[in-house]
Coordinates of C-alpha atoms and ligand atoms in Angstrom, one line a residue:
M75 CA -32.2 53.6 -33.1
S76 CA -34.9 53.1 -35.6
E77 CA -37.7 50.8 -34.6
E78 CA -37.0 48.6 -37.6
L79 CA -33.4 48.2 -36.6
S80 CA -34.3 47.3 -33.0
F81 CA -36.8 44.8 -34.3
D82 CA -34.1 43.2 -36.5
I83 CA -31.6 43.0 -33.7
L84 CA -34.3 41.5 -31.4
H85 CA -35.0 38.9 -34.0
T86 CA -31.4 38.0 -34.5
V87 CA -30.8 37.6 -30.8
L88 CA -33.9 35.5 -30.3
D89 CA -33.1 33.3 -33.2
S90 CA -29.6 32.6 -32.1
A91 CA -30.6 31.8 -28.5
Y92 CA -30.0 28.3 -27.3
E93 CA -33.4 28.2 -25.5
G94 CA -36.6 27.8 -27.3
I95 CA -38.5 31.0 -27.3
V96 CA -42.1 31.7 -28.3
I97 CA -44.0 35.0 -28.0
V98 CA -47.7 35.4 -28.2
D99 CA -49.8 38.6 -28.6
K100 CA -52.8 39.4 -26.4
Q101 CA -55.0 37.2 -28.5
A102 CA -52.6 34.3 -27.8
R103 CA -51.4 34.2 -31.4
I104 CA -47.8 33.3 -32.1
I105 CA -45.9 36.4 -33.2
H106 CA -42.4 35.0 -32.7
F107 CA -41.1 31.4 -32.8
N108 CA -37.4 31.1 -32.7
N109 CA -35.1 28.6 -34.4
A110 CA -34.4 26.6 -31.2
Y111 CA -38.1 26.2 -30.5
S112 CA -38.6 24.9 -34.0
R113 CA -35.7 22.5 -33.7
I114 CA -36.8 21.2 -30.3
T115 CA -40.5 20.7 -31.3
G116 CA -40.0 19.9 -35.0
I117 CA -42.7 22.5 -35.9
K118 CA -41.8 24.8 -38.8
K119 CA -41.7 28.5 -38.2
E120 CA -44.1 29.2 -41.1
Q121 CA -46.7 26.7 -39.6
A122 CA -46.5 28.4 -36.2
L123 CA -46.5 32.2 -36.9
G124 CA -49.9 33.8 -36.7
Q125 CA -51.6 30.7 -35.3
P126 CA -53.3 30.4 -31.9
V127 CA -50.7 29.0 -29.6
T128 CA -53.1 26.4 -28.3
D129 CA -53.3 24.9 -31.8
I130 CA -49.6 24.6 -32.2
I131 CA -48.0 23.7 -28.8
D132 CA -49.1 20.7 -26.8
N133 CA -50.2 21.4 -23.3
T134 CA -49.3 25.1 -23.6
Q135 CA -50.3 27.4 -20.8
L136 CA -49.2 30.5 -22.4
H137 CA -52.8 31.7 -23.1
M138 CA -53.3 31.3 -19.3
T139 CA -50.3 33.5 -18.6
L140 CA -52.0 36.3 -20.6
Q141 CA -55.1 35.9 -18.4
T142 CA -53.4 35.6 -15.0
G143 CA -50.6 38.0 -15.7
Q144 CA -48.5 35.8 -13.4
A145 CA -44.9 34.7 -14.3
E146 CA -44.1 31.1 -13.8
R147 CA -40.5 29.8 -13.7
G148 CA -39.0 26.4 -13.9
K149 CA -42.3 24.5 -14.6
I150 CA -42.2 21.1 -16.1
Q151 CA -44.1 20.7 -19.3
V152 CA -44.4 17.7 -21.6
I153 CA -43.6 18.8 -25.1
S154 CA -43.5 16.3 -28.0
G155 CA -43.5 13.5 -25.4
Q156 CA -40.6 14.9 -23.5
E157 CA -40.4 16.6 -20.2
M158 CA -38.9 20.1 -20.4
V159 CA -38.4 23.0 -18.1
V160 CA -40.2 26.1 -19.1
H161 CA -40.6 29.7 -18.0
R162 CA -43.7 31.7 -18.8
I163 CA -43.5 35.5 -18.5
P164 CA -46.3 38.0 -19.1
I165 CA -45.4 41.4 -20.7
W166 CA -47.3 44.3 -19.1
R167 CA -48.0 47.6 -20.7
G168 CA -49.6 49.8 -18.1
E169 CA -52.5 47.9 -16.6
E170 CA -52.7 45.4 -19.4
V171 CA -50.9 42.2 -20.4
V172 CA -50.0 42.7 -24.0
A173 CA -48.0 39.6 -24.7
A174 CA -46.4 36.6 -23.2
V175 CA -43.1 34.9 -23.6
G176 CA -42.6 31.2 -23.3
M177 CA -39.1 29.8 -22.9
L178 CA -37.9 26.2 -23.1
I179 CA -34.9 25.9 -21.0
F180 CA -33.8 22.3 -21.3
E181 CA -34.2 19.9 -24.0
G182 CA -35.1 16.6 -22.4
V183 CA -35.3 17.1 -18.7
S184 CA -35.6 13.3 -18.4
E185 CA -32.1 13.0 -19.8
L186 CA -30.9 15.5 -17.2
H187 CA -32.7 13.6 -14.4
K188 CA -31.1 10.4 -15.7
I189 CA -27.6 12.0 -15.6
L190 CA -28.3 13.3 -12.1
E191 CA -29.5 10.0 -10.9
M192 CA -26.6 8.2 -12.4
H193 CA -24.3 10.5 -10.6
Q194 CA -26.1 10.1 -7.3
E195 CA -26.0 6.3 -7.7
K196 CA -22.2 6.5 -8.3
E197 CA -21.8 8.6 -5.2
R198 CA -23.8 6.2 -3.2
K199 CA -21.7 3.3 -4.4
A200 CA -18.5 5.2 -3.6
D201 CA -19.8 5.9 -0.1
K202 CA -20.6 2.2 0.4
A203 CA -17.3 1.1 -0.9
L204 CA -15.6 3.6 1.5
A205 CA -17.7 2.3 4.4
D206 CA -16.8 -1.3 3.5
S207 CA -13.2 -0.6 3.1
Q208 CA -13.2 1.3 6.4
K209 CA -14.7 -1.8 8.0
K210 CA -12.1 -4.0 6.4
N211 CA -9.3 -1.5 7.2
K212 CA -10.1 -1.7 10.8
K213 CA -7.7 -4.5 11.3
Q214 CA -5.2 -2.9 9.0
M215 CA -5.2 0.4 10.9
V216 CA -2.0 1.5 12.4
T217 CA -1.2 0.7 15.9
L218 CA 1.4 2.3 18.1
D219 CA 3.9 -0.5 17.7
Q220 CA 4.0 0.1 14.0
I221 CA 5.3 3.6 14.6
I222 CA 9.1 3.2 14.4
G223 CA 11.3 5.1 16.8
K224 CA 13.2 4.3 19.9
S225 CA 14.6 7.7 20.6
K226 CA 13.9 9.4 23.9
E227 CA 11.6 11.9 22.1
M228 CA 9.6 9.2 20.3
S229 CA 9.3 7.0 23.4
E230 CA 7.9 10.0 25.3
T231 CA 5.5 10.9 22.5
K232 CA 4.2 7.3 22.4
R233 CA 3.8 7.3 26.2
I234 CA 1.6 10.5 26.0
A235 CA -0.4 9.0 23.1
R236 CA -1.0 5.8 25.1
R237 CA -2.3 7.8 28.1
A238 CA -4.3 10.2 26.0
A239 CA -6.0 7.4 24.1
K240 CA -7.6 6.0 27.3
T241 CA -9.3 9.3 28.1
L242 CA -12.3 10.9 26.3
A243 CA -10.4 14.1 25.9
T244 CA -9.8 15.9 22.6
V245 CA -6.2 15.4 21.3
L246 CA -4.4 18.0 19.3
I247 CA -1.5 16.5 17.3
T248 CA 1.1 18.9 16.0
G249 CA 4.2 18.4 14.0
E250 CA 5.8 19.1 10.7
S251 CA 4.6 17.5 7.5
G252 CA 5.4 13.9 7.3
T253 CA 6.1 13.3 10.9
G254 CA 3.4 10.7 11.3
K255 CA 0.4 12.6 12.7
E256 CA -2.1 10.5 10.9
M257 CA -0.4 7.3 12.2
F258 CA -0.7 8.6 15.7
A259 CA -4.3 9.6 15.2
Q260 CA -5.2 6.0 14.1
S261 CA -3.2 4.5 17.0
I262 CA -5.0 6.7 19.5
H263 CA -8.3 5.5 18.1
Q264 CA -7.3 1.8 18.3
L265 CA -6.3 2.2 22.0
S266 CA -9.3 4.3 23.0
P267 CA -12.7 3.5 24.4
F268 CA -14.0 4.4 20.9
A269 CA -12.0 1.6 19.2
D270 CA -15.2 -0.4 18.4
G271 CA -16.7 2.6 16.6
P272 CA -15.6 4.0 13.3
F273 CA -12.5 6.1 12.5
V274 CA -13.6 8.8 10.2
S275 CA -11.0 11.2 8.8
V276 CA -11.7 14.7 7.2
N277 CA -9.0 16.7 5.6
C278 CA -10.2 20.2 6.2
A279 CA -7.7 21.7 3.7
A280 CA -8.8 19.5 0.8
I281 CA -12.5 20.4 0.9
P282 CA -13.7 23.6 -0.7
E283 CA -15.0 26.1 1.9
H284 CA -18.6 26.1 0.6
L285 CA -18.8 22.3 0.8
L286 CA -17.2 21.8 4.1
E287 CA -20.3 22.4 6.2
A288 CA -22.3 19.9 4.2
E289 CA -19.4 17.4 4.4
L290 CA -19.0 17.7 8.2
F291 CA -22.7 18.1 9.2
G292 CA -24.5 16.5 6.3
Y293 CA -27.4 17.9 4.4
E294 CA -31.1 17.3 3.8
E295 CA -32.7 16.6 0.4
G296 CA -33.2 19.8 -1.5
A297 CA -30.9 21.8 0.7
F298 CA -29.2 23.3 -2.4
T299 CA -29.1 22.7 -6.1
G300 CA -27.3 19.4 -6.7
A301 CA -28.2 18.1 -3.2
R302 CA -28.8 14.5 -3.7
K303 CA -32.0 12.6 -3.1
G304 CA -32.5 11.6 0.5
G305 CA -29.8 14.0 1.7
K306 CA -26.4 12.8 3.0
P307 CA -25.1 12.2 6.5
G308 CA -22.2 14.3 7.6
K309 CA -18.9 13.1 9.1
F310 CA -20.1 13.9 12.6
E311 CA -23.0 11.5 12.1
L312 CA -20.8 8.8 10.4
A313 CA -18.2 9.0 13.2
D314 CA -20.8 8.6 16.0
Q315 CA -19.5 6.5 18.9
G316 CA -16.1 6.6 17.2
T317 CA -13.3 9.0 16.4
L318 CA -13.5 11.9 14.1
F319 CA -10.0 12.9 12.8
L320 CA -10.0 16.6 11.8
D321 CA -6.8 16.7 9.7
E322 CA -5.2 20.1 8.8
I323 CA -7.5 21.8 11.3
G324 CA -5.3 25.0 10.9
D325 CA -6.8 25.3 7.4
M326 CA -10.4 25.4 8.6
P327 CA -12.2 28.6 7.6
M328 CA -13.2 30.9 10.5
I329 CA -16.9 30.5 9.9
M330 CA -16.6 26.7 10.2
Q331 CA -14.5 27.1 13.3
S332 CA -17.5 28.6 15.1
K333 CA -19.8 25.8 13.9
I334 CA -17.3 23.1 15.1
L335 CA -17.0 24.8 18.4
R336 CA -20.8 24.7 18.8
V337 CA -20.9 21.0 18.1
L338 CA -18.1 20.3 20.6
Q339 CA -19.8 22.3 23.3
E340 CA -23.4 21.1 22.7
K341 CA -22.7 17.6 21.3
E342 CA -25.4 18.4 18.8
G343 CA -25.1 18.9 15.0
M344 CA -27.5 20.1 12.4
R345 CA -27.6 19.2 8.7
V346 CA -27.6 21.9 6.1
G347 CA -31.2 22.6 5.4
G348 CA -32.2 20.5 8.4
L349 CA -34.7 21.5 11.0
K350 CA -33.9 19.2 13.9
P351 CA -30.5 18.8 15.5
Y352 CA -29.0 15.4 16.0
R353 CA -27.0 14.1 18.9
T354 CA -23.4 13.1 18.3
N355 CA -21.0 11.4 20.5
V356 CA -17.5 11.5 18.9
R357 CA -14.0 11.6 20.1
I358 CA -12.1 14.4 18.3
V359 CA -8.5 14.1 17.3
A360 CA -7.3 17.1 15.4
A361 CA -3.9 17.6 13.6
T362 CA -2.1 20.4 12.0
N363 CA 1.4 21.4 10.9
K364 CA 0.6 25.1 11.4
E365 CA 1.5 27.2 14.4
L366 CA -2.0 27.4 15.9
E367 CA -0.8 29.7 18.8
Q368 CA 0.6 32.2 16.3
M369 CA -2.6 31.9 14.2
V370 CA -4.6 32.6 17.4
S371 CA -2.6 35.7 18.2
E372 CA -2.9 37.0 14.6
G373 CA -6.6 36.4 14.6
G374 CA -6.6 33.5 12.0
F375 CA -7.8 30.9 14.5
R376 CA -10.5 31.1 17.2
E377 CA -9.0 31.2 20.6
D378 CA -11.9 29.4 22.2
L379 CA -11.8 26.6 19.7
Y380 CA -8.0 26.3 20.2
Y381 CA -8.5 25.8 23.9
R382 CA -11.2 23.2 23.3
L383 CA -9.0 21.2 21.0
N384 CA -5.8 21.6 22.9
I385 CA -6.9 19.6 25.9
I386 CA -4.2 17.0 25.4
R387 CA -1.3 18.1 23.2
L388 CA 0.8 15.6 21.3
H389 CA 3.7 17.1 19.6
I390 CA 5.7 14.9 17.2
P391 CA 9.2 16.1 16.9
P392 CA 10.8 16.4 13.4
L393 CA 13.1 13.7 12.4
R394 CA 16.2 15.9 12.6
E395 CA 15.6 16.2 16.3
R396 CA 15.7 12.5 16.9
K397 CA 18.4 11.3 14.6
E398 CA 18.8 7.9 16.3
D399 CA 15.5 7.0 14.7
I400 CA 16.9 7.5 11.2
P401 CA 18.9 4.2 10.9
L402 CA 15.9 2.3 12.3
L403 CA 13.6 3.8 9.8
L404 CA 16.0 3.2 6.9
S405 CA 16.4 -0.4 7.7
Y406 CA 12.7 -0.9 8.2
Y407 CA 11.7 0.8 5.0
V408 CA 14.5 -0.8 2.8
K409 CA 13.3 -4.2 3.9
E410 CA 9.6 -3.3 3.4
I411 CA 10.1 -1.7 0.0
C412 CA 12.3 -4.5 -1.3
E413 CA 9.6 -7.0 -0.4
R414 CA 6.9 -4.8 -1.9
Y415 CA 8.8 -4.4 -5.1
L416 CA 9.9 -8.0 -5.2
A417 CA 13.5 -6.8 -5.4
S418 CA 16.4 -8.7 -4.0
P419 CA 17.2 -7.7 -0.4
K420 CA 19.5 -4.7 0.0
H421 CA 21.2 -3.0 2.8
F422 CA 23.0 0.4 3.4
T423 CA 26.7 0.6 3.9
E424 CA 28.0 2.3 7.0
E425 CA 28.9 5.4 5.1
A426 CA 25.5 5.7 3.5
V427 CA 23.8 5.5 6.9
K428 CA 26.2 8.1 8.2
L429 CA 25.3 10.5 5.3
L430 CA 21.6 9.8 5.6
T431 CA 21.7 10.4 9.3
A432 CA 23.5 13.7 8.8
Y433 CA 20.9 14.8 6.3
N434 CA 18.3 17.2 7.7
W435 CA 15.1 15.5 6.4
P436 CA 12.8 18.5 5.8
G437 CA 10.1 16.2 4.6
N438 CA 10.5 13.9 7.7
I439 CA 9.5 10.3 7.5
R440 CA 7.5 10.7 4.3
E441 CA 10.7 11.8 2.7
V442 CA 12.5 8.7 4.1
V443 CA 9.9 6.5 2.5
N444 CA 10.3 8.4 -0.8
I445 CA 14.0 8.4 -0.9
V446 CA 14.3 4.7 0.0
E447 CA 11.8 3.9 -2.7
R448 CA 13.8 5.8 -5.2
I449 CA 17.1 4.2 -4.2
V450 CA 15.7 0.7 -4.2
S451 CA 14.3 1.1 -7.7
L452 CA 17.6 2.4 -9.0
A453 CA 20.4 0.6 -7.0
E454 CA 21.5 -2.5 -8.7
G455 CA 23.7 -4.4 -6.2
E456 CA 22.6 -5.5 -2.8
E457 CA 24.7 -2.9 -1.2
I458 CA 23.5 0.7 -1.1
S459 CA 26.5 3.0 -0.8
A460 CA 27.1 6.7 -0.8
T461 CA 27.1 6.8 -4.6
D462 CA 23.6 5.6 -4.7
L463 CA 22.3 8.5 -2.6
P464 CA 20.4 11.4 -4.2
S465 CA 22.6 14.4 -4.5
M466 CA 20.2 16.4 -2.3
V467 CA 21.3 14.2 0.7
L468 CA 24.9 14.9 0.0
R469 CA 24.3 18.6 -0.4
H470 CA 22.3 19.2 2.8
Q471 CA 24.5 17.7 5.4
D472 CA 23.7 18.8 8.9
S473 CA 27.0 19.8 10.5
H474 CA 25.4 20.1 13.9
A475 CA 24.0 16.6 13.9
P476 CA 23.2 15.7 17.5
V477 CA 24.6 12.2 16.9
S478 CA 28.2 12.6 15.9
F479 CA 30.0 9.7 14.2
S480 CA 33.1 9.9 16.2
G481 CA 31.9 8.9 19.6
G482 CA 30.6 5.7 21.2
E483 CA 27.0 6.6 20.4
T484 CA 27.7 6.2 16.7
T485 CA 29.0 2.7 17.0
E486 CA 25.8 1.9 18.9
V487 CA 23.6 3.3 16.2
L488 CA 25.5 1.6 13.5
D489 CA 25.5 -1.6 15.4
T490 CA 21.8 -1.5 15.6
V491 CA 21.5 -1.0 11.9
R492 CA 23.9 -3.8 11.2
K493 CA 22.1 -6.1 13.5
E494 CA 18.7 -5.2 12.1
S495 CA 19.8 -5.6 8.5
M496 CA 21.5 -8.9 9.3
E497 CA 18.3 -10.1 11.0
Q498 CA 16.3 -9.0 8.0
E499 CA 18.7 -10.7 5.6
R500 CA 18.6 -13.9 7.7
E501 CA 14.8 -13.9 7.6
V502 CA 14.6 -13.4 3.9
I503 CA 17.1 -16.2 3.2
I504 CA 15.3 -18.6 5.5
N505 CA 12.0 -17.8 3.8
V506 CA 13.4 -18.4 0.3
L507 CA 15.0 -21.7 1.4
K508 CA 11.7 -22.8 2.8
E509 CA 10.1 -22.0 -0.6
T510 CA 12.7 -24.0 -2.5
K511 CA 12.5 -26.8 0.1
G512 CA 16.1 -26.3 1.0
N513 CA 17.5 -26.3 -2.6
K514 CA 20.4 -23.9 -2.4
S515 CA 21.0 -23.3 -6.1
Q516 CA 17.4 -22.5 -6.6
A517 CA 17.4 -20.2 -3.6
A518 CA 20.5 -18.4 -4.8
K519 CA 18.8 -17.8 -8.2
K520 CA 15.7 -16.5 -6.5
L521 CA 17.8 -14.2 -4.4
G522 CA 19.7 -13.0 -7.4
I523 CA 23.1 -13.9 -5.9
H524 CA 25.8 -16.4 -6.7
R525 CA 25.7 -19.8 -5.1
S526 CA 29.0 -19.2 -3.4
T527 CA 27.7 -15.9 -2.0
L528 CA 24.8 -17.7 -0.6
Y529 CA 27.1 -20.3 1.1
E530 CA 29.1 -17.4 2.6
K531 CA 25.9 -15.8 3.9
L532 CA 24.6 -19.0 5.4
K533 CA 27.8 -19.3 7.4
K534 CA 27.9 -15.7 8.4
L535 CA 24.3 -15.6 9.5
Q536 CA 24.5 -19.1 11.0
I537 CA 21.7 -20.6 9.0
K538 CA 21.7 -24.3 9.1
Ligands
ATP776 N1 7.4 6.7 13.1 C1 7.1 6.2 11.9 N2 7.3 4.9 11.6 C2 7.1 4.4 10.3 N3 6.5 5.1 9.4 C3 6.2 6.4 9.6 C4 6.4 7.0 10.9 N4 6.0 8.2 10.8 C5 5.5 8.4 9.6 N5 5.6 7.3 8.8 C6 5.2 7.2 7.4 O1 5.5 8.4 6.8 C7 4.4 8.8 6.0 C8 3.8 10.1 6.5 O2 3.1 9.9 7.7 P1 1.7 10.6 8.0 O3 0.8 10.7 6.9 O4 1.2 10.0 9.3 O5 2.3 12.1 8.3 P2 1.6 13.5 8.7 O6 2.3 14.0 9.8 O7 0.1 13.2 8.7 O8 2.0 14.3 7.4 P3 1.2 15.6 6.8 O9 1.3 16.7 7.7 O10 2.0 15.9 5.5 O11 -0.2 15.1 6.5 C9 3.4 7.6 6.0 O12 3.7 6.8 4.9 C10 3.7 6.9 7.3 O13 3.4 5.6 7.2
MG777 MG1 -1.4 14.0 7.5

């Protein structure tokens, strides 16, 4: 390539660069001054070329770079009244510095600082809001009696939870998705010696691997680019004297598994970029829907951490293994959702309950909530019958349902539902009557039923 051509190419590249670039010869005269530099400083190229750099650029140090031969990177320099980040790089030929390059990296560092500060301020506010809502939520946290289920399986699970809560031991909650693991974790906290402390929850699957350590253990100011001023406490610090809920622990990367294990053993944590460890006294409750034992045998989960976590095991059986709980859940959620949506009260027909009970509920209770929500918003009458059910429920009928609908057990289950929904209906009507101060026409209107229907109901439900 001819020298001329390389020179042209170099010029084009320099001129199209986004950064401001100035090059001086060994006498500190400007030999190149690119478009960006001109745009940023407002100095014309013709004015600059051939002039001593010290005459053209405020506060320049480029002549010093020629003398020292030292590169400087990321220095702040005030140019045209604005702080900017600059690099200064000497060009050596043999033993001699023959030129120096100055680069302006950011236009208006102060802008950048402002954006960064705004962002940090936002984060601080969000943290505070979270802390406040956690305080407020304390009373709204789930307790064991809000966990619906009277089946043998559920009663046993609750019994274990109650006993586990009283101890200081780590609890490992397992169960399919939507079985209520988070509800149990909160209930355990409420009944535990740590109930006065915070309940802090971390979803190990939702946080990118490289941020997880900072999230769990906190970081010091300047620990990495983007680390905010004053650093940030980690979840282990925030949960001190309370419960730390490690949700989806099966998704924790191996490297973090070792770090968690160390904290559990030594009760000491260390912030990213920190020098001194801090003490931490937290009760760990972990949950997963993965088969941890299998992960251990396949090398995906540390065996020693598994044993540390699995001190008390709380397994929540899937809904299809405790079908008696289905009617209870249906009647609870239909009432709750109607109230929440300000819809007139509804109830399931016997047949609908039968079909819903025979469904296999792969999404467990979360699916119950979703399906009831869908039905309530679509069904028009106050009765929810088989035709109102999603086709999926009709398609996936479990022929080996432990509760058959021919025996005495069935009648019992349906009786429970009937009683519950009658009680619920009774309660709603009484409340509406209270609101209308006993005016039945108004009450019927509010309930969205005919007055004669209301009279029938009052008689049937023995409301005076
Ligand atoms: N026994 C129950 N009684 C009433 N509601 C329940 C019960 N179990 C779960 N739910 C409800 O079902 C939904 C899912 O529960 P939760 O989030 O605790 O499940 P999870 O096991 O943590 O699920 P995932 O593994 O998907 O995180 C929530 O809305 C919860 O309130
Ligand atoms: Mg969960």
